[in-house]
Amino acid sequence: VSDRAFDVIVIGAGPPGEECAGRTADGLETAIVESHLVGGECSYYACMPSKALLRPGEAVAETERIPGAREAVTGSLDAEAALRRRDQVIHDLDDGSQVPWLEDRGITLVRGHGRLDGERRVRVDDELIEARRVVVIATGSSAALPPIDGLAEASPWTNREVTTAKAAPERLLVLGGGVVGVEMAQAWATLGSQVTLVGATPTLIPKYERFARDQVADGLRRSGVDVRTGARAIAARRDNGVVTLELEGGERLHGDELLVAVGRRPRTEEIGLETVGLERGGYVEVNERLRVGGFDWLYAIGDVNGRALLTHSGKYQGRIAADVIRGRDIEATADVPGSPQVIFTDPQVAAVGHTLESARQAGIDAREVDWPTGSVAGASFYGRGADGTARLVVDERRKVLVGATFTGPDIGELLHGATIAVVGEVPLERLWHAIPSFPTRSEVWLRLLQAYGM
Ligand SMILES: Cc1cc2nc3c(=O)[nH]c(=O)nc-3n(C[C@H](O)[C@H](O)[C@H](O)COP(=O)(O)OP(=O)(O)OC[C@H]3O[C@@H](n4cnc5c(N)ncnc54)[C@H](O)[C@@H]3O)c2cc1C
């Protein structure tokens, strides 16, 4: 017999879980189960601390590009102060400030490890709670550890340690050239570490446009990062505090810490999936309504379903799932392919929808149009060297945008216009009438459309 019952039980209080619960609580009695910190990986060990670590270096770089401001920079970056600010951003790993958000919405917080215990039942430690209507799995993901000889024993850092470290290691080895790898290499290089980045693929951030990959690699090198691509690590070990990473071919790299950033693993091992006949360990597959196949009472949102491992995409899924649960006829259509995403390196990369390559692979008659981001009047205020590239990917048959990528300093804010154009399938004929303000960098839109032939 269950101790308590709710209409909706959400397991996991990361941003997607919270977003979903916040919406279902408007009319349905909702509980959210959390085993660690309300706010999830994002608030404490991912998005928020990583951006807090990157921002000081970015601000100094921008200031140094601008005559008049440059002269005001008289010292070097204060890593200790930056780390103190990071600690404020993550509230010293205390979720007390996030809990009132749940309370204000009448959501019951159940602390403990939740696992399914058959249909519509969730066991939280010793308590059994029942869902009158649905259970939403939002348990997120953890860092994946590749099966490299000696790696686990070498006490590597994951995203948790690299985002909460109390001091910059003298030498930091980064294994993985994806988004987490490049952002953390950039951050710690600006905070004083000597960073070596080892990526197995021929280029960094391989899912992005080629120019973005090259510019990020160049930017990292400018920040002093030793970038090794196409390099496969085969063994690791730690002796007397020093970590050694052995590469295929025999080269050995040494560091004081080793960050492993080679991807994520869904948290589905210990959530009772087997009690409802589902396999544990993998991503929980869902349809466009975020419903788990074959069940009318089970949903999965956020990293755990593997659709798009981003906070904003998970929150979008949380909104869609909540709407479906509340009886609305709606589907998730904008999180795949190519959720909007900003990589906060210097230069930043901001992308949405298809790259030229992925559009062509998807059978779209795609044409690209490129323009230098730094060539419009508004860019001059970002200082000399504020270069970058803007690319639109056009579906030539439908005459709409199916993708866009921008690179450059602080370019992330330019992305939402592209997201609206892609998701809204705005015809180019109509887009031509969207006047960018002068002198903003958004004028690059005008140049792109002119280059296209408008
Ligand atoms: C270094 C780094 C930087 C990132 N930067 C960005 C960024 O800038 N922008 C962006 O959009 N995305 C970013 N991401 C991705 C982002 O962090 C994730 O997409 C997001 O956190 C996913 O949210 P989630 O709720 O699905 O998972 P999580 O944030 O992992 O939250 C899941 C929650 O469920 C809880 N939980 C798990 N199992 C149970 C259980 N059995 N019972 C009870 N509770 C449980 C966990 O404790 C956790 O609180 C970054 C990721 C990393 C690693």
Short mmCIF file of C-alpha atoms and ligand atoms in Angstrom, two decimals:
data_model
loop_
_atom_site.label_atom_id
_atom_site.label_comp_id
_atom_site.label_asym_id
_atom_site.label_seq_id
_atom_site.Cartn_x
_atom_site.Cartn_y
_atom_site.Cartn_z
CA VAL A 1 0.00 0.00 0.00
CA SER A 2 1.44 3.34 -0.98
CA ASP A 3 2.03 6.03 1.59
CA ARG A 4 1.06 8.97 -0.63
CA ALA A 5 -0.49 9.57 -4.04
CA PHE A 6 -0.13 12.37 -6.58
CA ASP A 7 -1.52 12.92 -10.07
CA VAL A 8 1.98 13.37 -11.49
CA ILE A 9 5.34 12.18 -10.16
CA VAL A 10 8.48 13.59 -11.79
CA ILE A 11 11.72 11.75 -10.97
CA GLY A 12 14.64 14.20 -11.14
CA ALA A 13 14.62 17.93 -10.40
CA GLY A 14 16.96 19.17 -13.10
CA PRO A 15 15.70 22.02 -15.28
CA PRO A 16 13.48 19.78 -17.50
CA GLY A 17 11.92 18.04 -14.48
CA GLU A 18 11.26 21.34 -12.76
CA GLU A 19 9.83 22.91 -15.91
CA CYS A 20 7.47 19.98 -16.42
CA ALA A 21 6.38 19.89 -12.77
CA GLY A 22 5.85 23.65 -12.76
CA ARG A 23 3.40 23.29 -15.62
CA THR A 24 1.55 20.15 -14.49
CA ALA A 25 1.16 21.63 -10.99
CA ASP A 26 -1.20 24.13 -12.57
CA GLY A 27 -4.22 21.85 -12.13
CA LEU A 28 -2.67 18.49 -11.23
CA GLU A 29 -1.26 17.45 -7.88
CA THR A 30 2.46 17.08 -8.59
CA ALA A 31 5.44 15.65 -6.72
CA ILE A 32 9.08 15.86 -7.76
CA VAL A 33 11.69 13.40 -6.48
CA GLU A 34 15.31 14.52 -6.14
CA SER A 35 18.26 12.53 -4.81
CA HIS A 36 20.90 15.27 -4.87
CA LEU A 37 20.35 18.96 -5.64
CA VAL A 38 17.21 20.69 -6.87
CA GLY A 39 18.33 22.38 -10.09
CA GLY A 40 20.22 19.37 -11.42
CA GLU A 41 23.59 19.06 -13.09
CA CYS A 42 23.03 22.29 -15.03
CA SER A 43 22.85 24.61 -12.03
CA TYR A 44 25.79 23.21 -10.08
CA TYR A 45 28.14 21.21 -12.32
CA ALA A 46 27.44 22.15 -15.93
CA CYS A 47 25.92 25.19 -17.69
CA MET A 48 26.08 27.73 -14.88
CA PRO A 49 29.55 27.16 -13.38
CA SER A 50 31.12 26.58 -16.80
CA LYS A 51 29.86 29.94 -18.05
CA ALA A 52 30.97 31.61 -14.82
CA LEU A 53 34.46 30.21 -15.45
CA LEU A 54 34.53 31.34 -19.09
CA ARG A 55 33.13 34.84 -18.69
CA PRO A 56 36.07 36.62 -16.99
CA GLY A 57 38.49 35.65 -19.78
CA GLU A 58 35.96 36.65 -22.40
CA ALA A 59 35.36 40.03 -20.75
CA VAL A 60 39.10 40.76 -20.54
CA ALA A 61 39.62 39.71 -24.18
CA GLU A 62 36.83 42.00 -25.33
CA THR A 63 38.11 44.92 -23.26
CA GLU A 64 41.60 44.45 -24.64
CA ARG A 65 40.27 44.73 -28.19
CA ILE A 66 38.75 48.15 -27.57
CA PRO A 67 41.03 51.21 -27.47
CA GLY A 68 40.16 53.38 -24.51
CA ALA A 69 38.89 50.43 -22.51
CA ARG A 70 42.08 48.46 -23.10
CA GLU A 71 44.09 51.04 -21.17
CA ALA A 72 41.93 50.39 -18.10
CA VAL A 73 43.15 46.79 -17.91
CA THR A 74 46.20 47.19 -15.74
CA GLY A 75 46.55 43.76 -14.18
CA SER A 76 46.03 40.14 -15.06
CA LEU A 77 42.94 38.03 -14.60
CA ASP A 78 42.27 37.29 -10.93
CA ALA A 79 41.52 33.56 -10.90
CA GLU A 80 40.68 33.51 -7.20
CA ALA A 81 38.04 36.20 -7.63
CA ALA A 82 36.65 34.38 -10.66
CA LEU A 83 36.35 31.16 -8.65
CA ARG A 84 34.66 33.00 -5.79
CA ARG A 85 32.09 34.36 -8.26
CA ARG A 86 31.62 30.82 -9.63
CA ASP A 87 30.91 29.65 -6.08
CA GLN A 88 28.22 32.33 -5.75
CA VAL A 89 26.68 31.25 -9.06
CA ILE A 90 26.41 27.65 -7.82
CA HIS A 91 25.30 28.79 -4.35
CA ASP A 92 28.16 26.82 -2.76
CA LEU A 93 26.32 23.65 -3.82
CA ASP A 94 23.31 24.47 -1.64
CA ASP A 95 19.91 24.23 -3.33
CA GLY A 96 18.08 26.25 -0.66
CA SER A 97 17.43 29.10 -3.08
CA GLN A 98 15.80 26.79 -5.68
CA VAL A 99 13.32 25.10 -3.37
CA PRO A 100 10.96 28.11 -2.96
CA TRP A 101 10.28 27.98 -6.71
CA LEU A 102 8.75 24.53 -6.20
CA GLU A 103 6.92 25.55 -3.02
CA ASP A 104 5.39 28.62 -4.72
CA ARG A 105 3.81 26.31 -7.29
CA GLY A 106 2.49 23.84 -4.74
CA ILE A 107 4.85 21.08 -5.88
CA THR A 108 5.73 18.49 -3.23
CA LEU A 109 9.48 17.85 -3.07
CA VAL A 110 10.35 14.28 -2.08
CA ARG A 111 14.03 13.95 -1.24
CA GLY A 112 15.64 10.60 -1.99
CA HIS A 113 16.49 8.17 -4.78
CA GLY A 114 13.43 7.37 -6.86
CA ARG A 115 12.87 4.18 -8.83
CA LEU A 116 9.91 2.73 -10.62
CA ASP A 117 8.24 -0.10 -8.76
CA GLY A 118 5.77 -1.34 -11.34
CA GLU A 119 3.05 0.60 -13.13
CA ARG A 120 2.45 4.12 -11.76
CA ARG A 121 4.41 3.39 -8.60
CA VAL A 122 7.65 5.02 -7.47
CA ARG A 123 9.72 3.90 -4.53
CA VAL A 124 11.72 6.67 -2.90
CA ASP A 125 14.11 4.98 -0.52
CA ASP A 126 11.64 3.27 1.88
CA GLU A 127 8.51 5.13 0.84
CA LEU A 128 6.19 4.00 -1.93
CA ILE A 129 4.33 6.78 -3.72
CA GLU A 130 1.67 6.31 -6.32
CA ALA A 131 0.89 8.28 -9.47
CA ARG A 132 -2.83 8.52 -10.22
CA ARG A 133 -1.99 9.56 -13.79
CA VAL A 134 1.62 9.67 -14.94
CA VAL A 135 5.29 9.29 -14.04
CA VAL A 136 7.87 11.46 -15.80
CA ILE A 137 11.48 10.25 -15.85
CA ALA A 138 13.90 13.20 -15.81
CA THR A 139 16.98 11.66 -14.23
CA GLY A 140 19.50 13.20 -16.65
CA SER A 141 22.96 11.95 -17.45
CA SER A 142 26.44 11.52 -15.98
CA ALA A 143 29.87 11.74 -17.56
CA ALA A 144 30.80 8.64 -19.57
CA LEU A 145 34.13 7.02 -18.79
CA PRO A 146 35.68 5.31 -21.83
CA PRO A 147 37.28 1.87 -21.36
CA ILE A 148 40.86 3.15 -21.43
CA ASP A 149 43.41 1.08 -19.58
CA GLY A 150 44.02 2.53 -16.09
CA LEU A 151 41.73 5.53 -16.57
CA ALA A 152 39.29 4.87 -13.73
CA GLU A 153 42.17 4.28 -11.29
CA ALA A 154 43.86 7.56 -12.32
CA SER A 155 41.13 9.56 -10.48
CA PRO A 156 40.12 11.60 -13.51
CA TRP A 157 37.95 14.69 -13.28
CA THR A 158 34.47 14.64 -14.77
CA ASN A 159 32.32 17.72 -15.38
CA ARG A 160 31.61 17.78 -11.64
CA GLU A 161 35.22 18.31 -10.54
CA VAL A 162 36.23 20.55 -13.43
CA THR A 163 33.38 22.98 -12.78
CA THR A 164 33.83 23.11 -8.99
CA ALA A 165 37.64 22.98 -8.62
CA LYS A 166 38.94 25.36 -5.95
CA ALA A 167 42.13 26.28 -7.82
CA ALA A 168 43.53 26.09 -11.34
CA PRO A 169 45.69 22.99 -11.75
CA GLU A 170 49.12 23.85 -13.08
CA ARG A 171 48.79 21.37 -15.95
CA LEU A 172 45.37 20.17 -17.10
CA LEU A 173 44.90 17.38 -19.61
CA VAL A 174 41.50 17.37 -21.33
CA LEU A 175 40.34 14.18 -23.01
CA GLY A 176 37.57 14.92 -25.51
CA GLY A 177 37.17 17.59 -28.18
CA GLY A 178 33.41 18.04 -27.89
CA VAL A 179 31.59 21.02 -26.44
CA VAL A 180 32.48 20.33 -22.79
CA GLY A 181 36.13 19.68 -23.69
CA VAL A 182 36.62 22.88 -25.68
CA GLU A 183 34.75 25.08 -23.20
CA MET A 184 36.65 23.76 -20.20
CA ALA A 185 40.00 23.92 -22.02
CA GLN A 186 39.29 27.57 -22.83
CA ALA A 187 38.13 28.41 -19.31
CA TRP A 188 41.04 26.90 -17.41
CA ALA A 189 43.60 28.21 -19.89
CA THR A 190 42.37 31.74 -19.17
CA LEU A 191 42.39 30.98 -15.43
CA GLY A 192 46.06 30.04 -15.55
CA SER A 193 46.37 26.33 -16.32
CA GLN A 194 48.64 24.94 -19.01
CA VAL A 195 46.06 22.94 -20.96
CA THR A 196 46.54 20.09 -23.42
CA LEU A 197 43.40 18.98 -25.25
CA VAL A 198 43.32 15.51 -26.78
CA GLY A 199 40.53 14.73 -29.25
CA ALA A 200 40.15 11.45 -31.13
CA THR A 201 38.32 12.92 -34.14
CA PRO A 202 40.22 14.74 -36.92
CA THR A 203 38.68 18.08 -35.83
CA LEU A 204 37.21 19.47 -32.63
CA ILE A 205 33.39 19.78 -32.22
CA PRO A 206 32.84 17.55 -35.28
CA LYS A 207 29.08 18.09 -35.58
CA TYR A 208 29.48 21.78 -36.40
CA GLU A 209 30.28 23.63 -39.65
CA ARG A 210 33.89 23.19 -40.71
CA PHE A 211 34.72 26.90 -40.33
CA ALA A 212 33.43 26.82 -36.73
CA ARG A 213 35.61 23.83 -35.89
CA ASP A 214 38.71 25.52 -37.33
CA GLN A 215 38.04 28.86 -35.65
CA VAL A 216 37.50 27.26 -32.24
CA ALA A 217 40.77 25.31 -32.59
CA ASP A 218 42.60 28.51 -33.59
CA GLY A 219 41.02 30.38 -30.67
CA LEU A 220 42.12 27.71 -28.21
CA ARG A 221 45.65 27.82 -29.58
CA ARG A 222 45.65 31.61 -29.18
CA SER A 223 44.71 31.05 -25.54
CA GLY A 224 47.75 28.82 -25.16
CA VAL A 225 46.01 25.43 -25.36
CA ASP A 226 48.03 22.62 -26.93
CA VAL A 227 45.37 21.13 -29.25
CA ARG A 228 45.88 17.52 -30.36
CA THR A 229 43.27 16.18 -32.76
CA GLY A 230 43.11 12.72 -34.31
CA ALA A 231 44.92 11.53 -31.18
CA ARG A 232 43.74 8.36 -29.49
CA ALA A 233 44.46 7.82 -25.78
CA ILE A 234 45.17 4.18 -24.97
CA ALA A 235 46.26 4.22 -21.32
CA ALA A 236 46.30 6.43 -18.25
CA ARG A 237 47.87 6.25 -14.83
CA ARG A 238 48.61 8.41 -11.82
CA ASP A 239 51.95 8.23 -10.01
CA ASN A 240 52.77 10.50 -7.08
CA GLY A 241 49.96 12.83 -8.06
CA VAL A 242 51.03 13.19 -11.70
CA VAL A 243 48.67 11.86 -14.37
CA THR A 244 50.13 10.36 -17.52
CA LEU A 245 48.08 9.85 -20.63
CA GLU A 246 49.56 7.60 -23.24
CA LEU A 247 48.59 8.17 -26.86
CA GLU A 248 48.53 5.64 -29.68
CA GLY A 249 51.99 5.89 -31.17
CA GLY A 250 53.65 6.01 -27.77
CA GLU A 251 53.66 9.71 -26.86
CA ARG A 252 53.04 10.38 -23.15
CA LEU A 253 51.39 13.55 -21.87
CA HIS A 254 51.65 14.61 -18.23
CA GLY A 255 49.29 16.67 -16.12
CA ASP A 256 48.25 17.42 -12.58
CA GLU A 257 44.61 16.68 -13.42
CA LEU A 258 42.88 14.89 -16.26
CA LEU A 259 39.39 15.87 -17.36
CA VAL A 260 37.39 13.19 -19.15
CA ALA A 261 34.81 14.81 -21.43
CA VAL A 262 33.98 12.17 -24.02
CA GLY A 263 30.20 12.14 -23.79
CA ARG A 264 27.37 11.30 -21.43
CA ARG A 265 25.70 8.21 -20.01
CA PRO A 266 21.98 8.28 -19.21
CA ARG A 267 21.08 7.71 -15.54
CA THR A 268 18.91 4.68 -16.16
CA GLU A 269 20.78 1.90 -14.34
CA GLU A 270 19.06 2.27 -10.98
CA ILE A 271 15.61 3.66 -11.73
CA GLY A 272 13.57 0.47 -11.81
CA LEU A 273 13.01 0.35 -15.58
CA GLU A 274 13.09 -3.46 -15.39
CA THR A 275 10.02 -3.42 -13.13
CA VAL A 276 7.92 -2.29 -16.10
CA GLY A 277 9.69 -4.46 -18.67
CA LEU A 278 12.12 -1.84 -20.01
CA GLU A 279 15.84 -2.28 -20.42
CA ARG A 280 18.10 -0.37 -18.08
CA GLY A 281 21.34 1.41 -18.91
CA GLY A 282 20.42 2.98 -22.25
CA TYR A 283 18.55 6.12 -23.26
CA VAL A 284 14.80 5.88 -22.67
CA GLU A 285 13.23 6.08 -26.10
CA VAL A 286 10.25 8.38 -26.49
CA ASN A 287 7.94 9.54 -29.26
CA GLU A 288 7.23 13.18 -30.19
CA ARG A 289 4.85 13.42 -27.24
CA LEU A 290 7.72 12.43 -24.95
CA ARG A 291 5.84 9.27 -24.10
CA VAL A 292 7.76 6.03 -23.62
CA GLY A 293 6.68 3.52 -26.29
CA GLY A 294 3.79 1.28 -25.29
CA PHE A 295 2.92 3.17 -22.08
CA ASP A 296 0.21 5.79 -21.67
CA TRP A 297 1.44 6.69 -18.16
CA LEU A 298 5.21 7.01 -18.64
CA TYR A 299 7.17 9.94 -20.06
CA ALA A 300 10.89 10.74 -20.32
CA ILE A 301 12.34 14.23 -20.75
CA GLY A 302 15.77 15.86 -20.79
CA ASP A 303 19.14 14.17 -21.23
CA VAL A 304 17.73 10.78 -20.25
CA ASN A 305 15.88 10.38 -23.56
CA GLY A 306 18.96 11.25 -25.64
CA ARG A 307 17.12 13.55 -28.07
CA ALA A 308 19.11 16.74 -27.40
CA LEU A 309 21.43 16.99 -24.40
CA LEU A 310 20.84 20.65 -23.63
CA THR A 311 19.07 22.40 -20.80
CA HIS A 312 16.82 24.55 -22.98
CA SER A 313 15.83 21.57 -25.16
CA GLY A 314 15.05 19.48 -22.08
CA LYS A 315 12.94 22.31 -20.69
CA TYR A 316 11.11 22.53 -24.01
CA GLN A 317 10.41 18.80 -23.76
CA GLY A 318 9.23 19.38 -20.20
CA ARG A 319 6.72 21.97 -21.43
CA ILE A 320 5.51 19.72 -24.25
CA ALA A 321 5.17 16.68 -21.95
CA ALA A 322 3.23 18.74 -19.40
CA ASP A 323 0.91 20.01 -22.11
CA VAL A 324 0.30 16.48 -23.40
CA ILE A 325 -0.35 15.30 -19.82
CA ARG A 326 -2.87 18.13 -19.43
CA GLY A 327 -4.66 16.97 -22.56
CA ARG A 328 -3.27 19.29 -25.23
CA ASP A 329 -2.70 17.92 -28.74
CA ILE A 330 0.94 18.92 -29.21
CA GLU A 331 4.24 17.35 -30.26
CA ALA A 332 7.92 18.22 -29.81
CA THR A 333 9.11 19.37 -33.22
CA ALA A 334 11.93 21.81 -32.53
CA ASP A 335 14.51 19.92 -30.46
CA VAL A 336 15.73 17.68 -33.30
CA PRO A 337 17.57 17.99 -35.58
CA GLY A 338 19.87 20.75 -34.50
CA SER A 339 18.56 22.28 -31.30
CA PRO A 340 19.82 25.82 -30.93
CA GLN A 341 23.13 25.81 -29.09
CA VAL A 342 25.84 28.25 -28.14
CA ILE A 343 29.41 27.15 -27.45
CA PHE A 344 30.95 29.78 -25.18
CA THR A 345 34.54 29.62 -26.42
CA ASP A 346 36.40 32.58 -27.95
CA PRO A 347 35.10 32.84 -30.64
CA GLN A 348 31.65 31.65 -29.66
CA VAL A 349 29.76 29.30 -31.95
CA ALA A 350 25.99 29.72 -32.19
CA ALA A 351 24.11 27.23 -34.33
CA VAL A 352 20.59 26.04 -35.00
CA GLY A 353 19.09 23.44 -37.31
CA HIS A 354 21.14 21.77 -40.02
CA THR A 355 24.72 22.27 -41.05
CA LEU A 356 25.23 22.22 -44.81
CA GLU A 357 26.46 18.65 -44.55
CA SER A 358 23.65 17.36 -42.34
CA ALA A 359 21.04 19.06 -44.56
CA ARG A 360 22.42 17.32 -47.63
CA GLN A 361 22.58 14.02 -45.76
CA ALA A 362 18.91 14.53 -44.89
CA GLY A 363 18.13 14.80 -48.61
CA ILE A 364 17.49 18.55 -48.59
CA ASP A 365 18.43 20.50 -51.73
CA ALA A 366 20.59 22.79 -49.59
CA ARG A 367 22.61 25.85 -50.51
CA GLU A 368 24.88 27.77 -48.18
CA VAL A 369 25.52 31.47 -48.07
CA ASP A 370 28.39 32.89 -45.99
CA TRP A 371 29.38 36.35 -44.80
CA PRO A 372 32.09 37.57 -42.41
CA THR A 373 30.46 38.42 -39.08
CA GLY A 374 33.05 41.10 -38.40
CA SER A 375 32.46 43.04 -41.62
CA VAL A 376 29.34 45.01 -40.71
CA ALA A 377 29.48 48.45 -39.09
CA GLY A 378 28.18 47.24 -35.73
CA ALA A 379 31.04 44.77 -35.45
CA SER A 380 33.64 47.55 -35.29
CA PHE A 381 32.53 48.28 -31.71
CA TYR A 382 33.58 44.79 -30.68
CA GLY A 383 37.15 45.79 -31.55
CA ARG A 384 39.78 44.70 -33.98
CA GLY A 385 40.07 40.96 -34.38
CA ALA A 386 36.39 40.40 -33.58
CA ASP A 387 36.13 38.21 -36.66
CA GLY A 388 33.93 35.27 -37.43
CA THR A 389 31.66 33.79 -40.03
CA ALA A 390 27.92 33.69 -40.54
CA ARG A 391 26.33 30.93 -42.61
CA LEU A 392 22.73 30.38 -43.60
CA VAL A 393 21.67 27.01 -45.00
CA VAL A 394 18.74 27.44 -47.37
CA ASP A 395 16.32 24.77 -48.54
CA GLU A 396 16.28 25.69 -52.22
CA ARG A 397 13.01 23.93 -52.92
CA ARG A 398 10.99 25.52 -50.14
CA LYS A 399 13.03 28.78 -50.00
CA VAL A 400 13.27 28.73 -46.22
CA LEU A 401 16.19 28.49 -43.81
CA VAL A 402 16.93 25.04 -42.42
CA GLY A 403 20.05 26.01 -40.49
CA ALA A 404 22.33 28.82 -39.44
CA THR A 405 25.73 29.08 -37.76
CA PHE A 406 27.44 32.20 -36.47
CA THR A 407 30.93 32.48 -35.04
CA GLY A 408 32.52 35.46 -33.34
CA PRO A 409 32.94 37.00 -29.95
CA ASP A 410 29.70 37.32 -27.99
CA ILE A 411 27.72 36.13 -31.02
CA GLY A 412 25.33 33.90 -29.04
CA GLU A 413 22.74 36.64 -28.74
CA LEU A 414 22.39 36.66 -32.54
CA LEU A 415 21.09 33.12 -32.55
CA HIS A 416 17.50 33.56 -31.55
CA GLY A 417 16.61 35.43 -34.77
CA ALA A 418 17.85 32.41 -36.70
CA THR A 419 15.94 30.03 -34.43
CA ILE A 420 12.73 31.95 -35.12
CA ALA A 421 13.38 31.92 -38.88
CA VAL A 422 14.16 28.17 -38.91
CA VAL A 423 11.38 27.03 -36.57
CA GLY A 424 8.88 29.47 -38.07
CA GLU A 425 9.88 28.41 -41.61
CA VAL A 426 9.81 32.07 -42.56
CA PRO A 427 9.90 32.38 -46.38
CA LEU A 428 13.05 34.17 -47.58
CA GLU A 429 10.79 36.57 -49.51
CA ARG A 430 9.35 37.67 -46.18
CA LEU A 431 12.66 37.56 -44.28
CA TRP A 432 13.92 40.17 -46.74
CA HIS A 433 11.56 42.63 -45.03
CA ALA A 434 13.03 42.05 -41.54
CA ILE A 435 15.08 45.24 -41.12
CA PRO A 436 18.14 44.90 -38.86
CA SER A 437 18.85 47.94 -36.68
CA PHE A 438 21.87 50.07 -37.47
CA PRO A 439 24.57 49.75 -36.21
CA THR A 440 24.06 46.26 -34.79
CA ARG A 441 25.83 43.11 -35.86
CA SER A 442 22.43 41.79 -36.94
CA GLU A 443 23.10 43.65 -40.20
CA VAL A 444 24.93 40.50 -41.16
CA TRP A 445 21.45 39.11 -41.92
CA LEU A 446 21.02 41.77 -44.61
CA ARG A 447 24.42 40.99 -46.12
CA LEU A 448 23.66 37.26 -46.09
CA LEU A 449 20.35 37.73 -47.89
CA GLN A 450 21.99 40.06 -50.42
CA ALA A 451 24.74 37.51 -50.98
CA TYR A 452 22.02 34.93 -51.54
CA GLY A 453 20.63 37.10 -54.32
CA MET A 454 17.75 38.98 -52.72
C1 LIG B 1 30.14 20.98 -18.41
C2 LIG B 1 28.78 21.06 -19.03
C3 LIG B 1 28.34 22.28 -19.50
C4 LIG B 1 27.07 22.38 -20.06
N1 LIG B 1 26.67 23.59 -20.52
C5 LIG B 1 25.45 23.73 -21.04
C6 LIG B 1 25.01 25.00 -21.50
O1 LIG B 1 25.72 26.00 -21.44
N2 LIG B 1 23.75 25.08 -22.00
C7 LIG B 1 22.94 24.00 -22.09
O2 LIG B 1 21.82 24.13 -22.57
N3 LIG B 1 23.33 22.77 -21.68
C8 LIG B 1 24.57 22.63 -21.15
N4 LIG B 1 24.97 21.40 -20.70
C9 LIG B 1 24.00 20.28 -20.74
C10 LIG B 1 23.04 20.37 -19.55
O3 LIG B 1 23.76 20.40 -18.34
C11 LIG B 1 22.07 19.19 -19.54
O4 LIG B 1 21.46 19.07 -20.80
C12 LIG B 1 21.00 19.37 -18.49
O5 LIG B 1 21.54 19.46 -17.20
C13 LIG B 1 19.99 18.21 -18.57
O6 LIG B 1 19.03 18.31 -17.57
P1 LIG B 1 18.36 16.99 -16.97
O7 LIG B 1 17.40 17.46 -15.95
O8 LIG B 1 17.92 16.14 -18.08
O9 LIG B 1 19.54 16.27 -16.25
P2 LIG B 1 20.34 16.69 -14.94
O10 LIG B 1 20.68 18.13 -14.98
O11 LIG B 1 21.42 15.69 -14.81
O12 LIG B 1 19.28 16.53 -13.76
C14 LIG B 1 18.75 15.31 -13.40
C15 LIG B 1 18.40 15.37 -11.93
O13 LIG B 1 17.80 14.12 -11.57
C16 LIG B 1 18.34 13.70 -10.32
N5 LIG B 1 18.24 12.25 -10.27
C17 LIG B 1 18.87 11.36 -11.06
N6 LIG B 1 18.46 10.11 -10.77
C18 LIG B 1 17.56 10.23 -9.77
C19 LIG B 1 16.78 9.30 -9.05
N7 LIG B 1 16.82 8.00 -9.33
N8 LIG B 1 15.96 9.77 -8.09
C20 LIG B 1 15.88 11.09 -7.81
N9 LIG B 1 16.60 12.01 -8.48
C21 LIG B 1 17.42 11.58 -9.45
C22 LIG B 1 19.77 14.20 -10.33
O14 LIG B 1 20.27 14.30 -9.01
C23 LIG B 1 19.60 15.55 -11.01
O15 LIG B 1 19.32 16.56 -10.09
C24 LIG B 1 26.24 21.25 -20.16
C25 LIG B 1 26.69 20.01 -19.71
C26 LIG B 1 27.95 19.91 -19.15
C27 LIG B 1 28.41 18.57 -18.67
#
